[in-house]
Amino acid sequence: MNSIIIASVMLALMGILFGTILAFASKKFAVENDPRIDEIIAVLPGANCGACGFPGCSGLAEAIVNGGAPVNACPVGKAPCAQKIAAIMGVEVDENAKPRFARLLCQGGKAERVDRYYYMGVADCAAAQLLNGGPKLCEYGCLGLGNCVRSCKFGAMRINDNMLPEIDIDKCTGCGACAKACPRSLIKLVDDSYRVMVRCKSHSKGPEVRKACKVGCIGCGICAKNCPANAITVTDFLAEINPELCTACGICVEKCPMKTIKFTFETGEAKAQVV
Amino acid sequence: MRAKTFQGGVHLHYHKEATASKPIVEMPEPKQVILPVQQHIGAPAEVCVQVGDEVKIGDVVAKAKGFVSASVHASIAGKVTAVGPAPHPGGRNIMAVTIENDGSGATAYAAVKGLDALSADELKQMMQDIGLVGMGGAGFPTHVKYFPPEGKKIETVILNGAECEPYLTCDHRLMVEEPEKVILGLQAMMKAAGTDDGYIGIEVNKPDAIEILTKAAASDPRIKVVPLEVKYPQGEEKMLINAITGKVIPSGGLPVDVGIVVNNIATAVTLAEAILEGKPLISRIVTVTGAVKNPQNLRVRLGTSVNELVDYCQGFTGTPGRIVLGGPMTGPAQYRLDLPVTKTTSGVLVQDRGQIKLLESSPCVRCARCVDVCPYNLMPCMLGSAIEAGDLTQAENLGIMDCRECGSCTFVCPACRPIVQTIKYAKSKIAAQKRKNS
């Protein structure tokens, strides 16, 4: 009986002792945490997708509070989320920031392109690129092995039958992961001010492009000559459209002999109507 | 004496019979040569001629830039017609000097003093001057090997006559036809290194070479000819050293860490020619074999187009399916033929379209055959999986940087997985990351 009492008393005393130490330590060594971080984590989607470029939602919350990241940095939560974060931070949302979408700057799929060798190896664009600069004759075009598709966390991309990545504009959050994954930097993030785009990145001379691809920009300059708004310039055998001057009249789309210039959002895609 | 060897490796079909008994044929001077400034590992050489310049055979057209670099010499006499990017076996266009032959054959070099009159330092300088690089395929500037880092000493020089790559016979023919030059080259290397210990390692599938070289080396007791078992990759530096001396190079280390320098047979012969005639590195032996009408070993001026080599061997038999510069295990496949022969082009292998199997790779079945054969004691299957999962740190922990891309794992893989390509890709990614961080 005696031993039970001793044990109980000992345990109680130890409990009190350690409790005191812990209480003291939690006060003494407490880490100051901005309560706003927890509040922001609560309004973020919580998918930890990393699309914002920060390590997960808590990483972004910390960056917004301490690192000066913009309140609308979460591409998944979009405007409603940004409004809530702005309320927590006590700032205004930048109304001018428009949603961005990924667009591919190449149309040279299996049917249009010419290959210089048969590639059988790792299905990875960067690995294929290491083998004599890739199987495609065009040094600039899409290799179609899907590094972008694998990088997309939102299931917005797939490789179509023509071996080109297709971007589902409804699912695309504009996070830019695909643009980073592409070894040839063929994916551009655009907002709705880019209404017409040159879907090619080749700086090769005209005859070389014709040999390599049916839909590449040959730098002929017909688009530049016919543009009523003077929005198109041809530099180094590649046409470029200035979105600020472009009126989306569609003359270049019609005149382009290679059919390289296309409307950014084709009809049929949901966002096209919004634009 | 039992043939020496190493652990792991694979047994291949060697297909050397097509050219092994054919003497080396001197190919006529080409009308034009294209000399890329990068035919070695290290910094590209710097072009030091202009369009319109007249050059003689042996004139420097591109000067070595820095210590780890090698000069490029004119391989024919004539006029420089172009300086600019040109096709290169590496796949990208690279700066090159094009020379049009004037047919005069004028040379810009003269015989020097001979080995006895040359000091070790002069020999090292000579290696640098003649633009000597490892002619087995890697192309590491030779002179660099003879300047060991502080605190290390070269005790042994090994000549690599294993020629373990299938199809190739260029080193074999050199050993049979020019044994004196092989021995002289090795003696010069031993003098440059300041050592009295020299080995020549030869696979036992070349009994004639072993016999001839043993006879030729009889007068010099310092040189030992070592028969090696026929196994791939017997001719890889680490394997060769392990087989001949029993020493093991530490992970991430170089042969010099165990006091050894390894050189190729062709490198030794080129050095011997420089000592005898003063001739820089302007030609090499190329085995043209496979699906060509008349396969043979050719002595070719550097910069000659591969096209001309094939034509000289009377063209293809059938439709070529794959053309490889070098051996089939490590050589890069090419999609065009207007490429110049470089210092490291040991062979032109043409495979017929019917020979090429289009293999579909499937998931790893964990059979561990690759682990059995990997001569570097790596686990290629684990490496492949780690890289596919994007885990480069894990790949580094598994020793990816020790892989020398011999291809044994891919050769035995029953799932036909492109393991070496995956590893090469990951290595380039790791290297890029390191560059970014430093």
XYZ file of C-alpha atoms in Angstrom:
713
model
C 0.000 0.000 0.000
C 2.802 2.262 0.989
C 4.603 1.817 -2.321
C 1.488 2.841 -4.263
C 1.292 6.115 -2.328
C 4.986 6.815 -2.868
C 4.705 6.155 -6.585
C 1.621 8.330 -6.977
C 3.188 11.208 -5.068
C 6.404 10.897 -7.062
C 4.536 10.937 -10.351
C 2.451 13.910 -9.289
C 5.540 15.826 -8.223
C 7.314 15.021 -11.496
C 4.244 16.092 -13.431
C 4.157 19.421 -11.636
C 7.907 19.912 -12.137
C 7.930 19.157 -15.867
C 4.708 21.092 -16.363
C 6.342 24.150 -14.836
C 9.442 23.748 -17.012
C 7.318 23.408 -20.148
C 5.151 26.374 -19.236
C 8.247 28.454 -18.639
C 9.894 27.289 -21.893
C 6.825 27.999 -23.983
C 6.787 31.590 -22.695
C 10.549 32.090 -22.818
C 11.251 30.526 -26.233
C 7.962 31.406 -27.959
C 8.340 32.188 -31.694
C 6.508 35.329 -32.666
C 4.139 34.376 -35.455
C 2.157 36.846 -37.460
C -1.512 35.823 -36.963
C -2.195 36.970 -40.517
C -0.198 34.011 -41.865
C -2.665 31.554 -40.353
C -5.594 33.601 -41.569
C -4.231 33.626 -45.131
C -3.544 29.888 -45.033
C -7.193 29.433 -44.120
C -8.438 31.276 -47.226
C -5.935 29.753 -49.675
C -7.173 26.676 -51.603
C -4.859 24.408 -49.641
C -3.869 22.225 -52.585
C -0.150 22.881 -51.985
C 0.295 22.744 -55.745
C 3.232 25.117 -55.864
C 1.819 26.903 -58.894
C 2.573 30.270 -57.279
C 6.254 29.385 -57.198
C 6.407 29.128 -53.411
C 6.659 25.906 -51.419
C 2.973 25.227 -50.827
C 0.187 27.381 -49.483
C 1.885 28.133 -46.172
C 4.980 29.189 -48.092
C 2.927 31.640 -50.109
C 1.147 32.941 -47.012
C 4.483 33.657 -45.388
C 5.770 35.302 -48.549
C 2.697 37.545 -48.746
C 3.067 38.659 -45.157
C 6.856 38.904 -44.927
C 8.268 38.777 -48.432
C 6.069 41.248 -50.249
C 4.517 38.746 -52.646
C 1.394 40.185 -54.316
C -1.955 39.323 -52.723
C -3.188 37.872 -55.994
C -0.199 35.526 -56.320
C -2.349 32.413 -56.042
C -3.294 31.486 -59.595
C -5.698 28.835 -58.440
C -7.849 30.869 -56.069
C -7.966 33.762 -58.567
C -9.925 36.942 -57.793
C -12.173 35.805 -54.911
C -9.185 34.469 -53.029
C -7.194 37.602 -53.767
C -10.045 39.770 -52.388
C -10.033 37.866 -49.113
C -6.265 38.039 -48.768
C -6.341 41.742 -49.594
C -8.885 42.247 -46.790
C -6.622 40.426 -44.342
C -3.583 42.420 -45.433
C -5.544 45.675 -45.597
C -4.505 46.489 -49.178
C -6.316 46.916 -52.479
C -6.162 44.241 -55.169
C -4.445 45.411 -58.326
C -7.466 45.555 -60.601
C -5.312 45.665 -63.746
C -3.830 42.249 -63.207
C -5.513 40.034 -65.748
C -5.588 36.273 -65.685
C -2.944 34.703 -67.874
C -3.026 31.562 -69.938
C -0.389 29.345 -71.437
C -0.193 29.284 -75.240
C 2.085 27.158 -77.387
C 4.275 28.963 -79.921
C 4.505 26.095 -82.358
C 2.072 24.355 -84.670
C 4.498 21.874 -86.162
C 2.951 18.582 -85.153
C 3.546 15.167 -86.609
C 1.627 16.035 -89.792
C 3.451 19.305 -90.453
C 7.007 18.693 -89.364
C 9.946 16.891 -90.938
C 12.151 14.637 -88.820
C 15.851 14.144 -89.359
C 16.064 10.859 -87.500
C 13.854 8.327 -85.799
C 13.971 8.875 -82.076
C 13.569 5.906 -79.802
C 14.549 6.645 -76.275
C 13.452 8.333 -73.122
C 10.141 10.143 -73.635
C 11.473 13.445 -72.403
C 11.989 16.567 -74.511
C 15.165 17.625 -72.726
C 16.716 14.164 -73.119
C 15.827 14.101 -76.835
C 17.313 17.561 -77.188
C 20.655 16.165 -75.983
C 20.779 13.751 -78.927
C 22.076 15.846 -81.789
C 19.688 18.646 -80.841
C 16.506 16.598 -81.110
C 14.840 14.513 -83.808
C 13.010 17.445 -85.377
C 14.618 19.194 -88.331
C 13.385 22.518 -86.964
C 15.720 23.544 -84.150
C 13.096 25.730 -82.528
C 9.907 23.703 -82.668
C 7.996 21.547 -80.222
C 9.404 18.032 -79.739
C 6.035 16.774 -78.509
C 7.348 14.442 -75.800
C 5.335 16.148 -73.117
C 7.578 17.702 -70.460
C 4.952 20.453 -70.199
C 2.126 17.962 -69.776
C 3.937 16.240 -66.937
C 4.637 19.574 -65.250
C 0.977 20.658 -65.305
C -0.590 20.141 -61.899
C -4.095 20.983 -63.044
C -4.601 18.473 -65.814
C -4.955 21.278 -68.300
C -2.624 19.789 -70.903
C -2.445 16.687 -73.008
C -0.518 15.576 -76.078
C -2.939 15.292 -78.980
C -2.851 12.873 -81.892
C -0.668 15.281 -83.824
C 2.044 15.096 -81.118
C 1.496 18.642 -79.928
C 0.461 19.681 -76.440
C -3.085 20.959 -76.206
C -3.959 23.437 -73.488
C -7.406 23.347 -71.950
C -8.012 27.008 -71.331
C -10.710 26.379 -68.750
C -8.352 24.429 -66.555
C -5.224 26.523 -67.187
C -4.419 28.677 -64.176
C -1.510 30.501 -65.790
C 0.938 29.210 -63.187
C 3.714 28.966 -65.742
C 5.053 25.543 -64.706
C 4.847 24.340 -68.323
C 6.738 27.388 -69.582
C 9.566 26.529 -67.185
C 9.505 22.837 -68.108
C 9.837 23.403 -71.873
C 13.509 23.069 -72.913
C 12.819 25.148 -76.001
C 10.841 27.864 -74.191
C 7.886 27.450 -76.523
C 5.135 28.234 -74.051
C 4.225 31.851 -73.499
C 1.924 33.155 -70.792
C -0.459 35.676 -72.268
C -3.371 37.708 -70.964
C -6.352 38.658 -73.088
C -4.567 41.671 -74.616
C -2.720 39.217 -76.889
C -5.536 38.589 -79.284
C -3.499 37.517 -82.291
C -0.265 35.561 -82.063
C 2.522 34.325 -84.285
C 2.532 30.609 -83.503
C 6.183 30.000 -84.335
C 9.545 30.707 -82.761
C 11.857 29.827 -85.618
C 14.594 32.283 -86.468
C 15.755 30.150 -89.402
C 15.730 31.594 -92.902
C 12.680 31.091 -95.093
C 13.874 28.187 -97.276
C 15.121 26.270 -94.222
C 11.763 26.713 -92.496
C 9.904 25.547 -95.596
C 12.043 22.420 -95.672
C 11.422 21.671 -92.005
C 7.790 22.593 -91.447
C 4.559 23.374 -93.233
C 3.390 26.039 -90.814
C 6.544 27.887 -89.741
C 7.162 31.630 -90.005
C 9.374 32.255 -93.034
C 9.845 35.930 -92.247
C 8.330 37.054 -95.566
C 6.899 40.223 -94.031
C 3.506 40.071 -95.768
C 1.798 40.434 -92.401
C 3.838 43.514 -91.540
C 3.065 45.125 -94.906
C -0.657 44.508 -94.624
C -1.152 45.427 -90.977
C -3.234 48.627 -90.838
C -2.145 49.302 -87.282
C 1.585 48.749 -87.924
C 1.648 46.356 -85.040
C 3.822 43.717 -86.710
C 7.591 43.746 -87.032
C 9.788 41.080 -88.567
C 13.143 40.653 -86.833
C 15.589 37.893 -87.623
C 13.112 36.077 -89.895
C 10.350 35.982 -87.295
C 7.241 38.144 -87.145
C 6.223 39.609 -83.831
C 2.937 41.315 -82.955
C 2.855 44.208 -80.520
C -0.307 43.566 -78.438
C -0.683 47.249 -77.579
C -1.107 48.277 -81.197
C -2.939 45.196 -82.443
C -6.644 45.743 -83.150
C -7.318 42.073 -83.877
C -8.693 42.946 -87.302
C -7.583 39.556 -88.552
C -5.994 40.698 -91.823
C -2.639 39.101 -90.967
C -4.361 35.852 -90.049
C -5.914 35.794 -93.489
C -2.803 36.929 -95.420
C -0.163 34.759 -93.779
C 0.969 32.348 -96.524
C 2.105 29.716 -94.042
C -0.927 30.070 -91.762
C 1.419 30.754 -88.868
C -0.559 33.665 -87.440
C -3.644 32.656 -85.533
C -6.136 34.189 -83.133
C -4.906 33.554 -79.608
C -8.148 32.060 -78.387
C -9.786 30.078 -81.114
C -13.540 30.163 -81.342
C -15.047 27.280 -79.523
C -12.827 27.759 -76.535
C -14.825 29.134 -73.633
C -12.637 32.158 -72.961
C -12.864 33.305 -76.572
C -16.313 34.643 -75.937
C -15.126 36.529 -72.893
C -12.438 38.183 -74.975
C 49.455 -17.170 -68.331
C 45.808 -16.647 -67.519
C 44.209 -13.621 -69.101
C 43.493 -10.901 -66.552
C 40.170 -9.159 -66.166
C 37.744 -7.287 -63.892
C 34.368 -7.949 -62.206
C 31.130 -7.444 -64.105
C 30.886 -6.559 -67.773
C 29.229 -8.289 -70.687
C 30.198 -10.631 -73.501
C 29.253 -9.275 -76.899
C 29.381 -10.459 -80.474
C 32.471 -8.746 -81.751
C 32.049 -8.793 -85.541
C 35.691 -7.840 -85.986
C 36.408 -10.424 -88.666
C 35.356 -8.126 -91.526
C 38.365 -5.854 -91.093
C 40.711 -7.542 -88.585
C 42.942 -9.105 -91.220
C 42.875 -6.248 -93.732
C 45.957 -4.038 -93.811
C 45.590 -0.306 -93.288
C 44.958 1.504 -96.577
C 46.180 5.043 -97.055
C 43.247 7.062 -98.337
C 44.152 9.686 -100.954
C 44.189 13.311 -99.789
C 40.678 14.755 -99.917
C 39.837 17.855 -101.964
C 38.607 19.652 -98.908
C 38.813 19.246 -95.148
C 36.680 20.740 -92.399
C 38.567 21.073 -89.129
C 36.344 21.809 -86.115
C 38.008 23.704 -83.263
C 36.511 21.290 -80.738
C 37.795 17.767 -81.201
C 38.698 17.222 -77.565
C 37.413 17.652 -74.017
C 38.116 21.119 -72.675
C 38.088 24.648 -74.014
C 37.654 24.961 -77.802
C 40.787 26.033 -79.662
C 40.976 29.552 -81.037
C 41.064 29.995 -84.814
C 44.299 31.722 -85.856
C 43.946 31.810 -89.661
C 41.783 33.894 -91.978
C 39.899 33.157 -95.139
C 42.366 33.290 -98.031
C 45.426 32.242 -96.014
C 47.714 29.646 -97.575
C 48.532 26.816 -95.172
C 50.902 23.855 -95.351
C 50.346 20.428 -93.811
C 51.031 20.727 -90.093
C 50.413 24.473 -89.763
C 48.406 25.406 -86.689
C 44.965 26.611 -87.770
C 43.463 26.849 -84.300
C 45.507 27.412 -81.181
C 44.826 25.712 -77.843
C 43.065 28.096 -75.487
C 44.197 27.451 -71.947
C 45.800 24.383 -70.393
C 43.024 21.832 -70.929
C 42.715 22.326 -74.677
C 44.412 21.086 -77.841
C 45.578 22.814 -81.019
C 44.244 21.853 -84.425
C 46.637 21.511 -87.376
C 46.047 21.721 -91.103
C 45.815 18.176 -92.440
C 46.233 19.172 -96.111
C 48.081 21.996 -97.841
C 46.007 24.664 -99.534
C 43.857 27.693 -99.063
C 41.523 28.496 -96.188
C 38.132 28.963 -97.849
C 35.861 29.364 -94.870
C 35.969 29.994 -91.135
C 32.624 29.532 -89.482
C 30.127 27.130 -87.974
C 30.048 23.731 -89.693
C 28.433 20.370 -88.918
C 30.086 18.433 -86.116
C 29.571 14.851 -84.912
C 28.342 16.294 -81.615
C 25.142 17.318 -83.370
C 25.454 21.083 -83.234
C 27.220 23.306 -85.718
C 30.604 24.256 -84.347
C 33.249 26.778 -85.450
C 35.506 25.126 -88.031
C 38.217 25.937 -90.552
C 37.656 24.725 -94.114
C 40.718 24.155 -96.286
C 40.671 23.579 -100.054
C 43.469 21.263 -101.247
C 45.965 22.749 -103.752
C 47.546 19.357 -104.384
C 51.065 20.473 -103.512
C 51.327 18.403 -100.340
C 53.764 20.917 -98.868
C 54.624 20.203 -95.253
C 55.465 22.615 -92.464
C 57.177 20.176 -90.139
C 60.603 18.595 -90.018
C 62.178 15.676 -88.186
C 63.322 16.461 -84.658
C 66.082 15.052 -82.511
C 64.760 11.612 -81.647
C 63.753 10.205 -78.284
C 67.192 9.974 -76.659
C 67.881 13.670 -77.136
C 64.525 14.797 -75.802
C 63.995 15.573 -72.121
C 60.790 14.793 -70.206
C 59.727 18.444 -70.304
C 60.371 18.648 -74.029
C 58.227 15.562 -74.536
C 55.348 17.057 -72.580
C 55.703 20.250 -74.610
C 55.675 18.145 -77.764
C 52.402 16.474 -76.764
C 50.898 19.917 -76.352
C 52.371 21.257 -79.591
C 51.151 18.441 -81.810
C 47.616 18.708 -80.404
C 47.647 15.187 -79.003
C 44.437 13.956 -77.411
C 43.169 10.558 -76.294
C 42.329 8.956 -79.621
C 40.239 6.122 -78.227
C 37.110 8.211 -78.234
C 37.066 10.524 -75.224
C 39.588 13.025 -76.578
C 41.118 14.227 -73.330
C 44.236 16.337 -74.039
C 47.154 13.964 -73.429
C 49.677 16.421 -71.977
C 47.308 17.221 -69.074
C 47.656 13.644 -67.844
C 51.413 14.084 -67.530
C 51.169 17.032 -65.148
C 49.950 15.195 -62.018
C 48.482 17.364 -59.257
C 50.671 18.368 -56.309
C 51.714 15.442 -54.126
C 50.958 12.752 -56.702
C 53.412 10.844 -58.841
C 52.992 8.752 -61.957
C 54.386 5.282 -61.307
C 52.945 3.360 -64.225
C 52.028 4.044 -67.835
C 49.505 1.686 -69.435
C 48.831 1.483 -73.146
C 45.276 0.485 -73.917
C 45.205 -2.069 -76.700
C 42.090 -3.823 -75.454
C 39.823 -2.415 -78.147
C 36.796 -3.930 -76.489
C 34.241 -2.162 -78.685
C 32.719 -4.517 -81.255
C 33.499 -3.949 -84.959
C 36.516 -1.667 -84.437
C 39.929 -2.916 -85.516
C 41.907 0.304 -86.001
C 44.086 -0.181 -82.900
C 44.502 -3.879 -83.657
C 45.916 -3.138 -87.123
C 48.241 -0.458 -85.725
C 49.668 -2.924 -83.212
C 50.209 -5.546 -85.896
C 51.618 -3.251 -88.563
C 53.549 -0.676 -86.561
C 54.746 -2.379 -83.370
C 57.997 -0.338 -83.275
C 56.031 2.889 -83.184
C 53.781 1.568 -80.422
C 56.834 0.669 -78.349
C 58.575 3.976 -79.120
C 55.431 5.894 -78.161
C 55.202 4.035 -74.866
C 58.900 4.616 -74.172
C 58.375 8.342 -74.791
C 55.385 8.370 -72.466
C 57.351 6.596 -69.767
C 60.143 9.125 -70.153
C 57.687 12.021 -69.947
C 56.192 10.517 -66.801
C 59.617 9.702 -65.338
C 58.827 6.077 -64.681
C 60.228 2.662 -65.554
C 56.992 0.753 -65.477
C 55.076 0.276 -68.710
C 52.273 -2.092 -69.680
C 50.423 -2.844 -72.869
C 47.056 -4.489 -72.245
C 45.627 -6.492 -75.165
C 42.512 -8.671 -75.279
C 43.276 -12.297 -76.155
C 41.097 -12.167 -79.270
C 44.086 -10.465 -80.925
C 46.754 -13.191 -80.568
C 48.777 -11.829 -83.495
C 49.065 -8.413 -81.848
C 50.117 -9.968 -78.532
C 52.776 -12.055 -80.252
C 54.183 -9.239 -82.378
C 54.269 -6.734 -79.544
C 55.834 -9.225 -77.117
C 58.577 -9.749 -79.663
C 58.999 -6.026 -80.265
C 59.123 -5.314 -76.537
C 61.659 -8.037 -75.868
C 64.534 -5.566 -76.107
C 63.071 -3.335 -73.390
C 62.577 -5.224 -70.112
C 60.597 -2.323 -68.642
C 57.671 -3.002 -70.962
C 55.275 -5.854 -70.214
C 52.581 -7.063 -72.605
C 49.522 -8.276 -70.664
C 46.893 -10.520 -72.269
C 43.393 -9.609 -71.102
C 40.171 -11.573 -71.132
C 37.726 -10.700 -73.899
C 34.995 -8.782 -72.135
C 33.311 -5.426 -72.488
C 34.292 -2.780 -71.233
C 37.809 -4.158 -70.778
C 39.302 -1.076 -72.434
C 37.708 1.366 -70.022
C 40.370 3.085 -67.926
C 39.153 1.865 -64.549
C 38.691 -1.715 -65.732
C 42.037 -1.814 -67.490
C 43.892 -0.557 -64.428
C 42.052 -2.989 -62.199
C 42.781 -5.914 -64.503
C 46.481 -5.173 -64.986
C 47.613 -3.808 -61.607
C 44.796 -4.819 -59.279
C 44.494 -1.215 -58.120
C 41.060 0.382 -57.731
C 40.456 4.030 -58.523
C 38.425 5.623 -55.716
C 34.940 6.915 -56.497
C 35.154 10.249 -58.266
C 38.912 9.817 -58.657
C 41.239 9.750 -61.653
C 43.846 7.142 -62.629
C 46.513 9.510 -61.352
C 45.102 9.010 -57.837
C 46.643 5.538 -57.945
C 49.699 6.776 -59.837
C 48.709 5.543 -63.288
C 48.297 7.111 -66.713
C 46.389 5.269 -69.446
C 46.822 6.085 -73.117
C 45.438 4.678 -76.307
C 47.510 2.772 -78.878
C 46.777 5.353 -81.580
C 47.877 8.132 -79.226
C 51.214 6.376 -78.682
C 51.725 5.878 -82.412
C 50.970 9.543 -83.116
C 53.485 10.578 -80.464
C 56.064 8.220 -81.999
C 55.476 9.773 -85.418
C 55.984 13.221 -83.920
C 59.308 12.055 -82.495
C 60.451 10.383 -85.712
C 59.119 12.843 -88.301
C 57.968 15.870 -86.340
C 54.486 15.234 -87.643
C 51.589 16.678 -85.623
C 48.205 14.979 -85.249
C 46.814 15.300 -88.786
C 45.585 11.818 -89.614
C 44.196 8.758 -87.892
C 43.088 5.211 -88.607
C 39.336 4.814 -89.063
C 37.601 1.442 -89.292
C 34.816 1.699 -91.866
C 32.693 -1.375 -91.376
C 29.243 -2.911 -91.235
C 26.908 -2.613 -94.189
C 29.454 -1.204 -96.660
C 30.604 -3.068 -99.761
C 34.303 -3.103 -98.926
C 34.886 -2.700 -95.176
C 38.449 -1.706 -94.347
C 40.813 0.224 -92.105
C 41.704 3.586 -93.628
C 44.395 6.093 -92.759
C 42.413 9.300 -93.111
C 43.340 12.964 -92.922
C 41.436 14.715 -90.145
C 38.562 16.751 -91.496
C 37.745 14.389 -94.361
C 34.020 14.021 -94.829
C 32.492 10.726 -93.647
C 30.699 10.655 -96.994
C 34.027 10.259 -98.799
C 35.010 7.410 -96.490
C 31.853 5.532 -97.337
C 32.347 6.223 -101.043
C 35.931 4.975 -100.816
C 34.583 1.729 -99.389
C 32.302 1.471 -102.438
C 29.135 2.631 -100.718
C 26.420 0.953 -98.713
C 25.026 -2.505 -99.179
C 21.284 -2.073 -98.934
C 19.614 0.744 -97.043
C 21.514 2.056 -94.043
C 19.394 2.088 -90.901
C 21.820 3.566 -88.428
C 25.251 5.128 -88.820
C 27.469 5.354 -85.766
C 30.761 7.228 -85.438
C 32.911 5.052 -83.188
C 31.895 1.749 -81.687
C 28.304 0.559 -81.360
C 28.326 0.612 -77.551
C 29.397 4.204 -76.922
C 29.551 5.911 -80.317
C 26.990 8.579 -81.177
C 24.523 7.725 -83.961
C 24.404 10.290 -86.763
C 21.658 11.472 -89.053
C 23.890 13.037 -91.686
C 27.101 12.093 -93.468
C 28.685 15.445 -94.299
C 30.547 15.302 -90.989
C 34.309 15.615 -90.650
C 36.495 12.854 -89.248
C 37.826 14.208 -85.956
C 40.678 13.186 -83.679
C 38.330 10.814 -81.841
C 36.543 9.155 -84.782
C 37.747 5.586 -84.395
C 35.218 4.061 -86.739
C 32.287 4.507 -89.057
C 29.799 1.725 -88.397
C 26.921 1.310 -90.822
C 24.055 -0.909 -89.735
C 21.554 -2.125 -92.251
C 17.918 -1.165 -91.796
C 17.055 -4.855 -91.351
C 19.523 -5.084 -88.452
C 17.817 -2.362 -86.452
C 15.238 -3.583 -83.995
C 12.699 -1.034 -82.873
C 12.416 -1.870 -79.211
C 9.563 -0.802 -77.019
C 10.747 -0.022 -73.498
C 8.629 -1.296 -70.634
C 8.702 -0.808 -66.865
C 11.650 -2.141 -64.871
C 11.091 -5.719 -63.730
C 13.762 -5.538 -60.990
C 15.664 -8.511 -62.362
C 18.933 -6.777 -61.396
C 20.836 -8.033 -64.439
C 22.158 -4.506 -64.844
C 23.467 -4.652 -61.271
C 25.306 -7.882 -62.092
C 27.047 -6.469 -65.138
C 27.756 -2.885 -64.041
C 31.550 -2.727 -63.865
C 31.367 0.327 -61.602
C 29.287 -1.478 -58.950
C 26.317 0.825 -59.417
C 22.640 -0.082 -59.430
C 21.474 1.143 -62.824
C 17.865 -0.003 -62.272
C 17.604 2.089 -59.112
C 19.256 5.019 -60.870
C 16.738 4.795 -63.697
C 13.782 4.736 -61.330
C 15.145 7.598 -59.238
C 15.664 9.758 -62.317
C 12.229 8.947 -63.680
C 10.753 10.054 -60.368
C 12.728 13.283 -60.758
C 14.828 12.591 -57.664
C 18.275 13.754 -58.703
C 19.557 13.879 -55.121
C 18.808 10.192 -54.739
C 20.531 9.545 -58.068
C 23.613 11.342 -56.796
C 23.535 9.313 -53.591
C 23.452 6.170 -55.727
C 26.691 7.294 -57.370
C 25.431 8.452 -60.753
C 28.574 10.513 -61.275
C 30.688 7.321 -61.226
C 28.876 6.005 -64.303
C 31.060 6.136 -67.410
C 28.184 5.310 -69.755
C 29.653 2.040 -71.066
C 26.165 0.775 -71.966
C 26.404 -2.702 -70.433
C 23.214 -2.174 -68.414
C 21.166 -1.123 -71.424
C 22.599 -4.046 -73.388
C 21.364 -6.668 -70.918
C 18.085 -5.016 -69.906
C 15.237 -7.433 -70.780
C 12.739 -4.563 -70.498
C 14.713 -2.636 -73.159
C 14.921 0.412 -70.956
C 17.133 3.243 -72.249
C 19.093 3.336 -68.991
C 22.247 5.000 -70.281
C 20.320 7.744 -72.001
C 18.389 8.407 -68.812
C 21.636 8.569 -66.868
C 23.306 10.851 -69.416
C 20.328 13.168 -69.281
C 20.340 13.251 -65.481
C 24.081 13.895 -65.416
C 23.693 16.866 -67.715
C 20.879 18.134 -65.484
C 22.997 17.738 -62.339
C 25.907 19.503 -64.017
C 23.592 22.359 -65.023
C 22.304 22.638 -61.467
C 25.855 22.762 -60.102
C 26.792 25.490 -62.590
C 23.749 27.457 -61.501
C 24.560 27.139 -57.811
C 28.234 27.996 -58.079
